[in-house]
Amino acid sequence: MPDDEAAPAARASAAWLSTRVLVAVAATVVALDQVTKALVRAWLPLYESVSIVPQLLDFTHVRNTGAAFGLLNAVDIPFKPLLMTTIALAALVAIGVFAVRTSPTEPLARLGLALVFGGATGNLIDRVTAGYVIDFVDVYWGGWHFWAFNVADAAITVGACLLILDTAILNRNVPTTA
């Protein structure tokens, strides 16, 4: 078989392998997220803290009924759990569609999307089963606290950074003008 005929088959094979790896990445994020949240529920009472790195990092069991970074957490509106779940589900579908349409020649973007998809799925599981998301990683300096987060949030953040890197720094998917 000439090389030009073998190339599409090799690319298709590599794309299939790449897709399997990315599904495994997303599934690993979901599993790690759910296991760590189960451990927090089992071993750390709500609102209690355990110091991991003094004056820098605690594990603190909190519930996030709002959006990312605790936005809308204090807002009390009718059907809030249903609204937050619907928004999360819509975002997950959009991420999935974008991921499927992303070319196998863009591995950084695909990895970023796999991380975002896995993280969004982990948090969606919480919203559907409990009506809130468990957060527990509390990073702080003196009296300043970053928002509490979890494994899913960390995966979403890293995935978003990879997408920004792919788009802005590597100039992929950016239309050029003549």
PDB file of C-alpha atoms in Angstrom:
ATOM      1  CA  MET A   1       0.000   0.000   0.000  1.00  0.00           C
ATOM      2  CA  PRO A   2       1.473   3.407  -0.952  1.00  0.00           C
ATOM      3  CA  ASP A   3       2.284   5.823   1.858  1.00  0.00           C
ATOM      4  CA  ASP A   4      -0.414   8.295   0.823  1.00  0.00           C
ATOM      5  CA  GLU A   5      -3.072   5.577   1.250  1.00  0.00           C
ATOM      6  CA  ALA A   6      -1.715   4.423   4.627  1.00  0.00           C
ATOM      7  CA  ALA A   7      -1.660   7.947   6.104  1.00  0.00           C
ATOM      8  CA  PRO A   8      -5.465   8.318   6.581  1.00  0.00           C
ATOM      9  CA  ALA A   9      -5.678   4.893   8.211  1.00  0.00           C
ATOM     10  CA  ALA A  10      -2.786   5.740  10.560  1.00  0.00           C
ATOM     11  CA  ARG A  11      -4.401   9.074  11.448  1.00  0.00           C
ATOM     12  CA  ALA A  12      -7.743   7.370  12.113  1.00  0.00           C
ATOM     13  CA  SER A  13      -6.008   4.789  14.299  1.00  0.00           C
ATOM     14  CA  ALA A  14      -4.161   7.513  16.224  1.00  0.00           C
ATOM     15  CA  ALA A  15      -7.406   9.492  16.609  1.00  0.00           C
ATOM     16  CA  TRP A  16      -9.175   6.427  18.056  1.00  0.00           C
ATOM     17  CA  LEU A  17      -6.347   5.847  20.510  1.00  0.00           C
ATOM     18  CA  SER A  18      -6.341   9.521  21.382  1.00  0.00           C
ATOM     19  CA  THR A  19     -10.093   9.490  21.990  1.00  0.00           C
ATOM     20  CA  ARG A  20      -9.791   6.462  24.274  1.00  0.00           C
ATOM     21  CA  VAL A  21      -7.031   8.161  26.262  1.00  0.00           C
ATOM     22  CA  LEU A  22      -9.082  11.340  26.596  1.00  0.00           C
ATOM     23  CA  VAL A  23     -12.134   9.388  27.753  1.00  0.00           C
ATOM     24  CA  ALA A  24      -9.864   7.706  30.313  1.00  0.00           C
ATOM     25  CA  VAL A  25      -8.620  11.140  31.464  1.00  0.00           C
ATOM     26  CA  ALA A  26     -12.185  12.404  31.929  1.00  0.00           C
ATOM     27  CA  ALA A  27     -13.225   9.202  33.712  1.00  0.00           C
ATOM     28  CA  THR A  28     -10.192   9.407  36.009  1.00  0.00           C
ATOM     29  CA  VAL A  29     -11.097  12.983  36.952  1.00  0.00           C
ATOM     30  CA  VAL A  30     -14.670  11.907  37.761  1.00  0.00           C
ATOM     31  CA  ALA A  31     -13.448   8.949  39.834  1.00  0.00           C
ATOM     32  CA  LEU A  32     -10.875  10.963  41.797  1.00  0.00           C
ATOM     33  CA  ASP A  33     -13.397  13.722  42.369  1.00  0.00           C
ATOM     34  CA  GLN A  34     -16.104  11.389  43.658  1.00  0.00           C
ATOM     35  CA  VAL A  35     -13.705   9.376  45.841  1.00  0.00           C
ATOM     36  CA  THR A  36     -12.247  12.485  47.490  1.00  0.00           C
ATOM     37  CA  LYS A  37     -15.720  13.912  48.120  1.00  0.00           C
ATOM     38  CA  ALA A  38     -16.856  10.609  49.639  1.00  0.00           C
ATOM     39  CA  LEU A  39     -13.832  10.671  51.948  1.00  0.00           C
ATOM     40  CA  VAL A  40     -14.624  14.241  52.989  1.00  0.00           C
ATOM     41  CA  ARG A  41     -18.274  13.325  53.683  1.00  0.00           C
ATOM     42  CA  ALA A  42     -17.197  10.291  55.719  1.00  0.00           C
ATOM     43  CA  TRP A  43     -14.330  11.757  57.736  1.00  0.00           C
ATOM     44  CA  LEU A  44     -14.792  15.503  57.978  1.00  0.00           C
ATOM     45  CA  PRO A  45     -17.938  16.973  59.561  1.00  0.00           C
ATOM     46  CA  LEU A  46     -19.580  19.853  57.711  1.00  0.00           C
ATOM     47  CA  TYR A  47     -17.708  23.165  58.274  1.00  0.00           C
ATOM     48  CA  GLU A  48     -14.867  21.434  60.126  1.00  0.00           C
ATOM     49  CA  SER A  49     -11.241  21.925  59.023  1.00  0.00           C
ATOM     50  CA  VAL A  50      -8.035  19.916  59.121  1.00  0.00           C
ATOM     51  CA  SER A  51      -4.771  21.754  58.601  1.00  0.00           C
ATOM     52  CA  ILE A  52      -2.666  20.218  55.836  1.00  0.00           C
ATOM     53  CA  VAL A  53      -0.015  22.941  55.458  1.00  0.00           C
ATOM     54  CA  PRO A  54      -0.248  25.400  58.369  1.00  0.00           C
ATOM     55  CA  GLN A  55      -1.057  28.972  57.324  1.00  0.00           C
ATOM     56  CA  LEU A  56      -1.579  27.884  53.695  1.00  0.00           C
ATOM     57  CA  LEU A  57      -3.819  24.856  53.112  1.00  0.00           C
ATOM     58  CA  ASP A  58      -6.688  23.242  55.006  1.00  0.00           C
ATOM     59  CA  PHE A  59      -9.275  20.669  54.091  1.00  0.00           C
ATOM     60  CA  THR A  60     -12.597  22.240  55.070  1.00  0.00           C
ATOM     61  CA  HIS A  61     -15.924  20.538  54.364  1.00  0.00           C
ATOM     62  CA  VAL A  62     -18.305  23.052  52.765  1.00  0.00           C
ATOM     63  CA  ARG A  63     -21.307  22.874  50.469  1.00  0.00           C
ATOM     64  CA  ASN A  64     -21.589  25.009  47.359  1.00  0.00           C
ATOM     65  CA  THR A  65     -25.185  25.493  46.237  1.00  0.00           C
ATOM     66  CA  GLY A  66     -24.165  28.155  43.736  1.00  0.00           C
ATOM     67  CA  ALA A  67     -22.033  28.252  40.638  1.00  0.00           C
ATOM     68  CA  ALA A  68     -18.267  28.188  40.185  1.00  0.00           C
ATOM     69  CA  PHE A  69     -16.232  29.815  42.957  1.00  0.00           C
ATOM     70  CA  GLY A  70     -19.313  30.075  45.158  1.00  0.00           C
ATOM     71  CA  LEU A  71     -21.070  32.592  42.917  1.00  0.00           C
ATOM     72  CA  LEU A  72     -24.769  32.706  43.819  1.00  0.00           C
ATOM     73  CA  ASN A  73     -24.067  30.546  46.876  1.00  0.00           C
ATOM     74  CA  ALA A  74     -25.847  32.990  49.198  1.00  0.00           C
ATOM     75  CA  VAL A  75     -28.666  33.727  46.742  1.00  0.00           C
ATOM     76  CA  ASP A  76     -31.969  32.112  47.702  1.00  0.00           C
ATOM     77  CA  ILE A  77     -34.206  31.703  44.659  1.00  0.00           C
ATOM     78  CA  PRO A  78     -37.000  29.230  43.939  1.00  0.00           C
ATOM     79  CA  PHE A  79     -35.863  25.985  42.303  1.00  0.00           C
ATOM     80  CA  LYS A  80     -32.199  26.921  42.713  1.00  0.00           C
ATOM     81  CA  PRO A  81     -30.930  23.293  42.700  1.00  0.00           C
ATOM     82  CA  LEU A  82     -32.899  22.575  39.516  1.00  0.00           C
ATOM     83  CA  LEU A  83     -31.677  25.789  37.885  1.00  0.00           C
ATOM     84  CA  MET A  84     -28.028  25.120  38.769  1.00  0.00           C
ATOM     85  CA  THR A  85     -28.306  21.504  37.572  1.00  0.00           C
ATOM     86  CA  THR A  86     -29.903  22.574  34.283  1.00  0.00           C
ATOM     87  CA  ILE A  87     -27.183  25.155  33.656  1.00  0.00           C
ATOM     88  CA  ALA A  88     -24.469  22.602  34.481  1.00  0.00           C
ATOM     89  CA  LEU A  89     -26.056  20.013  32.180  1.00  0.00           C
ATOM     90  CA  ALA A  90     -26.327  22.509  29.318  1.00  0.00           C
ATOM     91  CA  ALA A  91     -22.668  23.462  29.770  1.00  0.00           C
ATOM     92  CA  LEU A  92     -21.673  19.800  29.814  1.00  0.00           C
ATOM     93  CA  VAL A  93     -23.508  19.159  26.535  1.00  0.00           C
ATOM     94  CA  ALA A  94     -21.839  22.201  24.950  1.00  0.00           C
ATOM     95  CA  ILE A  95     -18.405  21.031  26.110  1.00  0.00           C
ATOM     96  CA  GLY A  96     -19.097  17.563  24.736  1.00  0.00           C
ATOM     97  CA  VAL A  97     -20.164  18.916  21.341  1.00  0.00           C
ATOM     98  CA  PHE A  98     -17.086  21.141  21.184  1.00  0.00           C
ATOM     99  CA  ALA A  99     -14.856  18.211  22.178  1.00  0.00           C
ATOM    100  CA  VAL A 100     -16.284  15.965  19.472  1.00  0.00           C
ATOM    101  CA  ARG A 101     -15.716  18.679  16.869  1.00  0.00           C
ATOM    102  CA  THR A 102     -12.126  19.346  17.942  1.00  0.00           C
ATOM    103  CA  SER A 103      -9.596  17.865  15.544  1.00  0.00           C
ATOM    104  CA  PRO A 104      -7.280  15.059  16.665  1.00  0.00           C
ATOM    105  CA  THR A 105      -4.460  17.314  15.427  1.00  0.00           C
ATOM    106  CA  GLU A 106      -5.146  19.586  18.419  1.00  0.00           C
ATOM    107  CA  PRO A 107      -4.094  17.407  21.359  1.00  0.00           C
ATOM    108  CA  LEU A 108      -3.694  20.267  23.843  1.00  0.00           C
ATOM    109  CA  ALA A 109      -7.235  21.508  23.224  1.00  0.00           C
ATOM    110  CA  ARG A 110      -8.588  17.959  23.396  1.00  0.00           C
ATOM    111  CA  LEU A 111      -6.791  17.307  26.694  1.00  0.00           C
ATOM    112  CA  GLY A 112      -8.155  20.579  28.083  1.00  0.00           C
ATOM    113  CA  LEU A 113     -11.671  19.632  27.023  1.00  0.00           C
ATOM    114  CA  ALA A 114     -11.317  16.161  28.583  1.00  0.00           C
ATOM    115  CA  LEU A 115     -10.311  17.750  31.899  1.00  0.00           C
ATOM    116  CA  VAL A 116     -13.172  20.269  31.754  1.00  0.00           C
ATOM    117  CA  PHE A 117     -15.645  17.531  30.789  1.00  0.00           C
ATOM    118  CA  GLY A 118     -14.498  15.247  33.616  1.00  0.00           C
ATOM    119  CA  GLY A 119     -14.654  18.064  36.166  1.00  0.00           C
ATOM    120  CA  ALA A 120     -18.056  19.261  35.005  1.00  0.00           C
ATOM    121  CA  THR A 121     -19.351  15.694  35.173  1.00  0.00           C
ATOM    122  CA  GLY A 122     -18.033  15.244  38.721  1.00  0.00           C
ATOM    123  CA  ASN A 123     -19.743  18.405  39.926  1.00  0.00           C
ATOM    124  CA  LEU A 124     -22.940  17.550  38.020  1.00  0.00           C
ATOM    125  CA  ILE A 125     -23.116  14.211  39.844  1.00  0.00           C
ATOM    126  CA  ASP A 126     -23.119  16.132  43.137  1.00  0.00           C
ATOM    127  CA  ARG A 127     -25.806  18.552  41.964  1.00  0.00           C
ATOM    128  CA  VAL A 128     -28.074  15.739  40.774  1.00  0.00           C
ATOM    129  CA  THR A 129     -27.609  13.502  43.821  1.00  0.00           C
ATOM    130  CA  ALA A 130     -27.374  16.092  46.607  1.00  0.00           C
ATOM    131  CA  GLY A 131     -28.440  19.498  45.244  1.00  0.00           C
ATOM    132  CA  TYR A 132     -25.027  21.002  46.026  1.00  0.00           C
ATOM    133  CA  VAL A 133     -21.336  20.453  45.340  1.00  0.00           C
ATOM    134  CA  ILE A 134     -18.907  19.445  48.077  1.00  0.00           C
ATOM    135  CA  ASP A 135     -15.825  21.659  48.205  1.00  0.00           C
ATOM    136  CA  PHE A 136     -12.967  21.061  50.598  1.00  0.00           C
ATOM    137  CA  VAL A 137      -9.627  22.463  49.437  1.00  0.00           C
ATOM    138  CA  ASP A 138      -9.139  25.738  51.322  1.00  0.00           C
ATOM    139  CA  VAL A 139      -6.080  27.738  50.262  1.00  0.00           C
ATOM    140  CA  TYR A 140      -5.356  30.857  52.282  1.00  0.00           C
ATOM    141  CA  TRP A 141      -2.697  33.360  53.277  1.00  0.00           C
ATOM    142  CA  GLY A 142      -3.186  35.185  56.548  1.00  0.00           C
ATOM    143  CA  GLY A 143      -6.804  36.324  56.572  1.00  0.00           C
ATOM    144  CA  TRP A 144      -7.266  35.983  52.794  1.00  0.00           C
ATOM    145  CA  HIS A 145      -9.016  32.806  51.619  1.00  0.00           C
ATOM    146  CA  PHE A 146      -9.369  31.653  48.050  1.00  0.00           C
ATOM    147  CA  TRP A 147     -12.737  30.035  47.303  1.00  0.00           C
ATOM    148  CA  ALA A 148     -12.911  26.442  48.514  1.00  0.00           C
ATOM    149  CA  PHE A 149     -12.712  23.995  45.637  1.00  0.00           C
ATOM    150  CA  ASN A 150     -12.464  20.289  44.823  1.00  0.00           C
ATOM    151  CA  VAL A 151     -10.761  17.920  42.362  1.00  0.00           C
ATOM    152  CA  ALA A 152     -13.390  18.647  39.692  1.00  0.00           C
ATOM    153  CA  ASP A 153     -12.836  22.397  40.004  1.00  0.00           C
ATOM    154  CA  ALA A 154      -9.069  21.931  39.750  1.00  0.00           C
ATOM    155  CA  ALA A 155      -9.490  19.828  36.586  1.00  0.00           C
ATOM    156  CA  ILE A 156     -11.801  22.456  35.069  1.00  0.00           C
ATOM    157  CA  THR A 157      -9.286  25.204  35.845  1.00  0.00           C
ATOM    158  CA  VAL A 158      -6.317  23.295  34.408  1.00  0.00           C
ATOM    159  CA  GLY A 159      -8.392  22.313  31.361  1.00  0.00           C
ATOM    160  CA  ALA A 160      -9.453  25.927  30.778  1.00  0.00           C
ATOM    161  CA  CYS A 161      -5.815  27.034  31.045  1.00  0.00           C
ATOM    162  CA  LEU A 162      -4.843  24.433  28.420  1.00  0.00           C
ATOM    163  CA  LEU A 163      -7.593  25.723  26.129  1.00  0.00           C
ATOM    164  CA  ILE A 164      -6.392  29.299  26.603  1.00  0.00           C
ATOM    165  CA  LEU A 165      -2.819  28.198  25.935  1.00  0.00           C
ATOM    166  CA  ASP A 166      -3.915  26.354  22.806  1.00  0.00           C
ATOM    167  CA  THR A 167      -5.961  29.269  21.506  1.00  0.00           C
ATOM    168  CA  ALA A 168      -4.097  32.382  22.621  1.00  0.00           C
ATOM    169  CA  ILE A 169      -0.480  31.316  22.883  1.00  0.00           C
ATOM    170  CA  LEU A 170      -0.281  28.719  20.132  1.00  0.00           C
ATOM    171  CA  ASN A 171      -2.705  30.721  17.953  1.00  0.00           C
ATOM    172  CA  ARG A 172      -4.892  27.741  17.148  1.00  0.00           C
ATOM    173  CA  ASN A 173      -8.525  28.219  16.232  1.00  0.00           C
ATOM    174  CA  VAL A 174      -7.941  31.933  15.950  1.00  0.00           C
ATOM    175  CA  PRO A 175      -9.126  33.428  12.667  1.00  0.00           C
ATOM    176  CA  THR A 176      -6.502  35.416  10.856  1.00  0.00           C
ATOM    177  CA  THR A 177      -7.138  38.524   8.812  1.00  0.00           C
ATOM    178  CA  ALA A 178      -5.565  39.284   5.479  1.00  0.00           C
TER     179      ALA A 178
END
